[in-house]
XYZ file of C-alpha atoms in Angstrom:
450
model
C -47.090 18.938 5.072
C -47.607 20.624 8.962
C -43.660 21.466 8.627
C -43.404 22.575 5.264
C -45.089 26.018 4.043
C -43.893 27.809 1.025
C -45.908 31.157 1.360
C -46.793 33.469 3.994
C -47.286 37.225 4.963
C -45.196 38.777 7.504
C -45.311 42.177 8.904
C -41.823 44.130 9.391
C -41.712 46.595 11.871
C -37.903 48.629 12.270
C -37.184 50.015 15.196
C -38.076 53.495 16.107
C -35.090 55.811 16.961
C -34.414 57.513 20.462
C -35.636 61.062 21.351
C -32.997 63.852 21.525
C -32.206 65.379 24.980
C -32.981 68.851 26.186
C -30.110 69.496 28.796
C -28.064 72.449 29.849
C -24.639 72.270 31.816
C -24.828 73.359 34.948
C -21.077 73.395 36.410
C -20.351 75.780 39.606
C -19.714 79.138 39.365
C -21.280 79.543 35.713
C -24.219 81.605 35.417
C -25.772 79.981 32.062
C -24.071 76.923 31.006
C -24.484 75.778 27.725
C -27.027 72.850 25.768
C -25.442 69.599 26.263
C -28.198 66.934 25.260
C -27.212 63.970 23.272
C -28.313 62.899 20.190
C -31.011 59.257 20.641
C -29.905 56.339 19.299
C -31.045 54.707 15.675
C -33.612 52.333 15.426
C -33.092 48.573 14.390
C -33.059 47.205 10.594
C -34.775 44.228 9.751
C -32.548 42.140 7.994
C -33.295 39.001 5.678
C -30.507 36.306 5.206
C -30.874 33.312 3.015
C -29.929 30.539 4.552
C -28.708 27.079 2.544
C -29.775 25.534 5.872
C -33.407 26.473 5.939
C -35.922 24.949 3.754
C -39.398 25.807 5.038
C -41.661 29.329 6.150
C -43.279 27.748 8.500
C -41.700 29.721 11.395
C -43.148 32.678 9.643
C -46.112 31.643 9.512
C -46.332 31.090 13.324
C -45.456 34.208 13.710
C -46.612 37.027 11.783
C -44.761 40.275 13.155
C -41.150 41.273 13.791
C -39.902 44.302 15.706
C -36.836 45.883 15.559
C -35.166 47.512 18.547
C -35.984 50.645 19.762
C -32.730 53.196 19.826
C -32.302 54.876 23.057
C -32.679 58.129 24.595
C -29.916 60.755 24.101
C -29.293 62.106 27.741
C -27.057 65.458 29.298
C -23.480 65.365 29.235
C -23.783 65.314 25.076
C -24.049 61.478 25.779
C -26.419 59.628 23.045
C -28.594 56.929 23.113
C -27.572 53.384 22.066
C -28.516 52.184 18.551
C -30.557 49.922 18.309
C -29.441 46.036 17.357
C -30.126 44.794 13.878
C -32.626 41.918 13.652
C -31.170 39.550 11.341
C -34.154 36.790 10.158
C -32.889 33.897 8.487
C -34.786 32.795 5.533
C -34.402 29.838 3.347
C -32.157 30.256 0.164
C -34.499 31.211 -3.073
C -37.317 33.288 -1.032
C -38.892 35.887 -3.142
C -39.806 39.319 -0.809
C -42.771 40.973 -2.570
C -44.587 44.060 -1.120
C -47.750 43.050 -0.088
C -49.558 46.149 -1.484
C -48.504 46.406 -5.024
C -47.239 42.626 -5.522
C -43.948 44.370 -6.243
C -40.407 41.692 -6.263
C -38.548 43.881 -3.570
C -35.534 41.199 -3.276
C -34.765 37.824 -4.629
C -32.517 35.885 -2.153
C -31.554 33.495 -4.199
C -27.904 32.938 -3.060
C -26.132 31.624 0.038
C -25.187 35.007 2.385
C -27.485 37.685 0.595
C -28.848 40.040 2.499
C -32.069 42.337 2.354
C -33.262 45.542 4.732
C -36.555 45.010 4.931
C -38.034 47.246 7.224
C -35.184 50.072 8.066
C -34.935 50.979 12.095
C -35.829 55.012 12.406
C -33.483 57.771 13.038
C -32.241 58.900 16.207
C -33.295 62.634 17.114
C -30.249 65.111 17.385
C -29.907 66.630 20.702
C -30.469 70.338 21.593
C -26.493 70.914 21.567
C -27.072 70.357 18.102
C -29.135 73.254 17.278
C -27.111 76.059 19.029
C -25.895 78.726 16.697
C -24.589 82.098 16.962
C -28.623 83.740 17.098
C -30.050 80.694 19.403
C -27.155 80.187 22.227
C -30.012 78.214 24.444
C -31.681 76.222 22.403
C -34.577 74.528 24.050
C -35.630 72.263 21.388
C -34.529 68.160 20.287
C -35.867 66.699 17.747
C -38.304 63.790 18.446
C -36.642 59.691 17.487
C -38.317 58.881 13.612
C -40.833 55.785 13.608
C -39.459 52.660 12.061
C -40.128 51.705 8.551
C -43.336 49.317 8.448
C -43.637 46.763 5.960
C -46.488 44.245 5.205
C -44.169 41.371 2.959
C -45.348 38.322 1.060
C -42.542 35.716 1.623
C -42.522 33.160 -0.993
C -40.313 30.275 -1.457
C -39.015 28.971 -4.522
C -36.291 25.998 -4.235
C -33.057 26.143 -6.133
C -32.184 23.497 -7.744
C -29.715 22.699 -10.661
C -31.714 19.858 -11.711
C -36.137 19.496 -11.464
C -37.712 15.657 -11.551
C -41.444 16.323 -12.656
C -43.519 13.675 -14.238
C -47.262 12.294 -13.049
C -47.963 11.366 -9.565
C -46.314 7.775 -8.673
C -44.169 7.966 -11.478
C -40.658 7.824 -9.340
C -39.862 11.296 -9.255
C -39.149 10.249 -4.988
C -37.540 6.724 -5.713
C -35.253 8.722 -8.325
C -34.197 11.507 -5.716
C -33.137 8.716 -2.961
C -31.410 6.742 -5.153
C -28.916 9.206 -6.877
C -28.864 11.467 -3.389
C -28.889 11.280 0.168
C -32.519 13.149 0.327
C -34.954 10.262 2.036
C -38.565 11.392 1.106
C -41.136 9.555 2.200
C -42.216 7.292 -0.609
C -46.136 4.970 -0.483
C -48.165 3.334 -2.870
C -50.528 5.919 -4.093
C -51.225 9.502 -5.697
C -49.593 12.301 -4.070
C -47.370 10.037 -2.335
C -45.269 13.272 -1.953
C -46.714 16.439 -0.533
C -43.331 18.730 -0.476
C -40.786 18.904 -2.636
C -37.678 17.203 -1.660
C -33.498 18.598 -2.462
C -30.984 16.090 -2.891
C -27.082 17.037 -3.317
C -25.637 14.200 -6.178
C -21.883 13.483 -5.508
C -20.407 12.982 -8.615
C -17.682 11.084 -6.623
C -20.137 8.495 -6.044
C -20.602 7.241 -9.114
C -17.038 8.454 -10.852
C -14.213 9.064 -8.016
C -12.220 11.483 -10.253
C -15.061 14.135 -10.146
C -15.164 16.408 -7.107
C -18.244 18.219 -8.190
C -22.007 18.024 -7.258
C -25.385 19.566 -8.002
C -28.862 19.719 -6.897
C -31.848 17.930 -7.668
C -35.448 18.960 -6.564
C -38.351 16.376 -7.017
C -41.396 18.710 -7.751
C -44.798 16.808 -6.663
C -48.254 16.212 -8.291
C -48.479 17.560 -11.450
C -51.716 16.179 -13.694
C -54.212 17.622 -16.338
C -55.080 20.990 -15.360
C -52.438 21.663 -12.249
C -52.187 25.178 -13.357
C -55.151 25.787 -12.453
C -55.632 24.219 -9.575
C -56.227 20.607 -9.851
C -54.262 17.952 -7.514
C -51.474 19.262 -5.785
C -49.167 20.426 -8.691
C -50.421 24.166 -8.360
C -48.618 24.556 -5.611
C -45.036 23.563 -6.622
C -44.839 24.601 -10.555
C -43.361 27.634 -9.274
C -40.530 25.850 -7.735
C -39.459 24.364 -11.251
C -38.787 28.072 -12.052
C -35.383 27.913 -10.433
C -34.398 24.970 -12.392
C -32.133 25.372 -15.251
C -32.853 21.977 -16.532
C -35.248 19.229 -16.103
C -35.459 15.525 -16.155
C -38.932 14.204 -17.210
C -40.122 10.531 -16.055
C -42.375 8.722 -18.149
C -44.304 5.933 -16.073
C -44.474 3.091 -18.477
C -47.220 1.459 -16.026
C -49.743 4.205 -17.361
C -49.518 2.892 -20.728
C -49.660 6.378 -22.242
C -47.803 8.092 -24.544
C -49.628 11.399 -23.859
C -48.408 11.968 -20.702
C -45.096 13.625 -22.002
C -46.983 16.424 -23.710
C -50.116 16.722 -20.897
C -46.696 17.435 -18.602
C -45.293 19.853 -20.827
C -48.833 21.763 -21.992
C -49.319 22.538 -17.918
C -45.645 23.779 -17.458
C -46.314 26.379 -20.774
C -49.841 26.915 -19.265
C -48.280 27.976 -15.675
C -45.253 29.790 -17.651
C -44.296 29.685 -20.702
C -40.608 29.967 -20.236
C -40.815 26.929 -18.135
C -41.500 24.924 -21.051
C -38.718 26.034 -22.516
C -36.449 24.408 -20.422
C -33.896 21.935 -21.517
C -35.035 18.675 -20.400
C -34.053 14.890 -20.330
C -36.525 12.735 -20.641
C -36.398 9.046 -19.185
C -38.942 5.770 -19.055
C -38.725 5.032 -15.431
C -39.790 1.459 -14.064
C -37.751 -0.368 -16.094
C -37.831 -3.448 -13.613
C -41.834 -3.587 -13.571
C -42.165 -4.353 -16.732
C -41.160 -7.667 -19.175
C -38.298 -6.460 -21.066
C -41.177 -6.796 -24.455
C -43.565 -4.777 -23.079
C -40.871 -1.773 -22.305
C -39.749 -2.040 -25.905
C -43.503 -1.651 -27.058
C -43.788 1.385 -24.971
C -40.532 2.950 -25.979
C -41.519 2.279 -29.771
C -44.976 4.001 -29.683
C -43.155 6.946 -27.478
C -40.652 7.651 -30.086
C -42.988 7.455 -32.663
C -45.403 10.102 -31.963
C -41.789 11.761 -30.461
C -39.316 11.120 -33.299
C -36.838 13.244 -31.509
C -36.554 11.174 -28.606
C -34.952 8.956 -30.617
C -31.342 9.783 -29.658
C -32.095 11.136 -26.270
C -33.962 8.834 -24.355
C -33.031 6.696 -20.975
C -35.137 3.349 -19.837
C -33.969 3.403 -16.029
C -35.120 1.539 -12.874
C -34.482 3.184 -9.513
C -35.163 0.016 -7.747
C -32.806 -1.776 -9.777
C -30.126 0.678 -10.620
C -30.541 -0.116 -14.381
C -29.538 3.076 -16.897
C -29.157 5.519 -13.548
C -25.357 6.097 -14.119
C -26.249 6.626 -17.876
C -28.844 9.252 -17.203
C -26.799 10.897 -13.706
C -23.639 11.524 -16.434
C -26.515 13.000 -18.566
C -27.729 15.406 -16.509
C -24.061 16.467 -15.146
C -23.180 17.256 -18.711
C -26.549 19.625 -19.188
C -25.431 21.193 -14.991
C -21.881 21.872 -16.584
C -22.841 23.404 -19.758
C -25.313 25.715 -18.201
C -22.359 26.727 -15.378
C -20.650 27.186 -18.592
C -22.901 29.661 -20.315
C -23.396 31.507 -17.016
C -19.998 32.153 -16.224
C -19.572 33.405 -19.967
C -22.569 35.345 -19.615
C -20.707 36.899 -16.709
C -17.980 37.692 -18.080
C -19.742 39.255 -21.020
C -21.714 41.591 -18.803
C -18.324 42.434 -16.306
C -20.903 41.980 -13.290
C -18.685 39.591 -11.710
C -18.854 39.849 -7.870
C -16.132 39.486 -5.003
C -17.452 36.242 -3.132
C -16.569 37.463 0.099
C -18.199 40.586 -0.394
C -20.998 41.320 1.428
C -24.273 42.833 -0.196
C -26.694 44.329 1.596
C -29.837 45.557 -1.209
C -31.532 49.064 0.553
C -35.099 49.749 -0.616
C -34.628 53.288 -2.473
C -37.332 56.348 -2.465
C -38.176 57.278 -5.639
C -40.235 60.062 -5.690
C -39.791 63.816 -6.547
C -38.343 66.101 -3.812
C -41.784 67.281 -2.894
C -45.328 67.594 -4.043
C -48.350 70.115 -3.298
C -51.750 69.461 -3.434
C -54.258 71.649 -1.768
C -58.395 71.472 -1.342
C -60.830 74.241 0.113
C -62.475 73.523 3.589
C -65.590 74.927 5.031
C -66.454 78.223 5.622
C -65.417 79.288 9.081
C -68.189 80.619 11.354
C -65.815 83.438 12.992
C -64.619 84.957 9.470
C -67.070 83.426 7.330
C -63.925 83.003 5.286
C -63.083 79.446 3.290
C -59.500 78.354 3.987
C -57.373 75.767 1.434
C -55.148 73.126 3.497
C -52.305 72.280 1.314
C -50.868 68.867 1.699
C -46.985 68.364 1.633
C -45.815 65.384 0.335
C -42.143 64.666 0.161
C -39.325 61.922 2.276
C -37.104 64.111 3.800
C -39.574 67.441 4.874
C -41.949 64.950 6.056
C -39.416 62.723 8.105
C -38.397 66.537 9.062
C -42.192 66.769 10.413
C -42.739 63.669 11.666
C -39.235 64.358 13.988
C -40.561 67.878 15.366
C -42.775 68.771 18.203
C -44.870 71.418 16.580
C -46.152 72.636 19.880
C -42.955 73.588 20.550
C -42.298 77.281 19.396
C -38.655 76.464 18.369
C -39.605 73.256 16.277
C -42.131 74.656 14.428
C -39.998 77.516 13.721
C -37.736 74.905 12.679
C -40.178 73.662 10.303
C -40.536 76.734 8.680
C -36.856 77.382 7.899
C -36.933 74.277 6.553
C -40.101 75.041 4.102
C -37.983 78.529 3.080
C -34.604 75.999 2.577
C -36.174 73.555 0.415
C -38.158 76.146 -1.870
C -41.642 74.851 -0.985
C -42.540 78.204 0.566
C -42.132 79.617 -2.483
C -43.928 77.251 -4.561
C -47.110 77.191 -1.675
C -47.081 80.912 -2.398
C -46.927 80.876 -5.847
C -50.153 78.763 -6.282
C -51.708 80.985 -4.226
C -51.536 80.367 0.014
C -51.425 82.813 1.968
C -51.272 83.498 5.690
C -53.591 81.516 7.843
C -53.970 78.671 4.966
C -53.377 75.335 6.871
C -50.599 73.174 5.854
C -50.424 69.032 6.408
C -47.591 67.435 6.318
C -47.323 63.654 7.713
C -50.074 63.984 9.298
C -49.455 67.652 11.418
C -50.872 70.500 10.736
C -50.356 74.313 11.412
C -50.813 77.623 9.542
C -48.997 79.239 6.515
C -46.770 81.844 7.720
C -45.789 84.008 4.836
């Protein structure tokens, strides 16, 4: 169990942008060289990449914080700093990325090669050469680099398989998957022998050389009555069922319980109603462990309580191979039909994507241009007057302020310029802001100036 992990919390920190440079040309016989400060480099993004060769998040359970490389500082001669090299982190295909604070699903990395920028690197600051103008020939101001995005995320692995194998503990799931694929799960003679889900690839050529196709199966461990409430081990792995397109439901005749089918289906429905609606192939396993009359009697009782099984019931033995071929081809038919339906839906929705096209999913900010709130301060000892503090929020103005040294007079002038250009100054005056009132943006405070 120590080598398997399907959920963990990780903090990702994008690289900080490099500072822009304040620099001036120094040339012989030139009394006043112009500005030549270069820009800072951009901080590195942290990118998650889905990889079929991984099947656990255990590495992210051992290391909880990842930082992107910072951008380099700008220098003179208009030399820009080096951009931070993006940090690409591989995760198992099927990993959900969720915001820790809101539980919102940010991205579903459910296909090989799918990428997601989980933390953006900060923008590099502009050097003073960028601020030269007709009215300011020698700017002594440069931007500071922007901090990288910080995001705490829940990584949750949900295995991706075409067919899921479900049933009570010791119903033969692991034995079946080892029989039909190259997966070699550890199997023992006690309940909950399988402590982690196992994936296997079924190559149809092993059963019919004319078929050059394959599909993926997964055994889902430890389902018992009450699993959705946390009993047994099943509650940890029910979520993996959601990825499968169809289910093989194994019934253990040695338990002599015809209610097993209904009990497991109730657990699926209680956990997620969509799970109980998945297509199911029903199979009575361990046919080699009982005599023919006992098996026939159990099957008769099972069909009597579930008449719909009369035309769709397999009797198998993973040990002897009885009924395995028939089950495999039934599973394959389900997979083909599901893939066909999926292709039809894609064509209907006209969302076919070039398989070679690289898609990187980027989070977007959904907020207004800016938003202003205010509150009154206590009376000032010097003047006996109360002042207002106006909090301004907005992605662009916050970015400008974060990247500006307000102790630098030219930097402060730049902020006032943006307040005016973005219409924030006008809105502040409209709601009653006066000279001397305080404006707070991105944790920096300065005085209102009309």
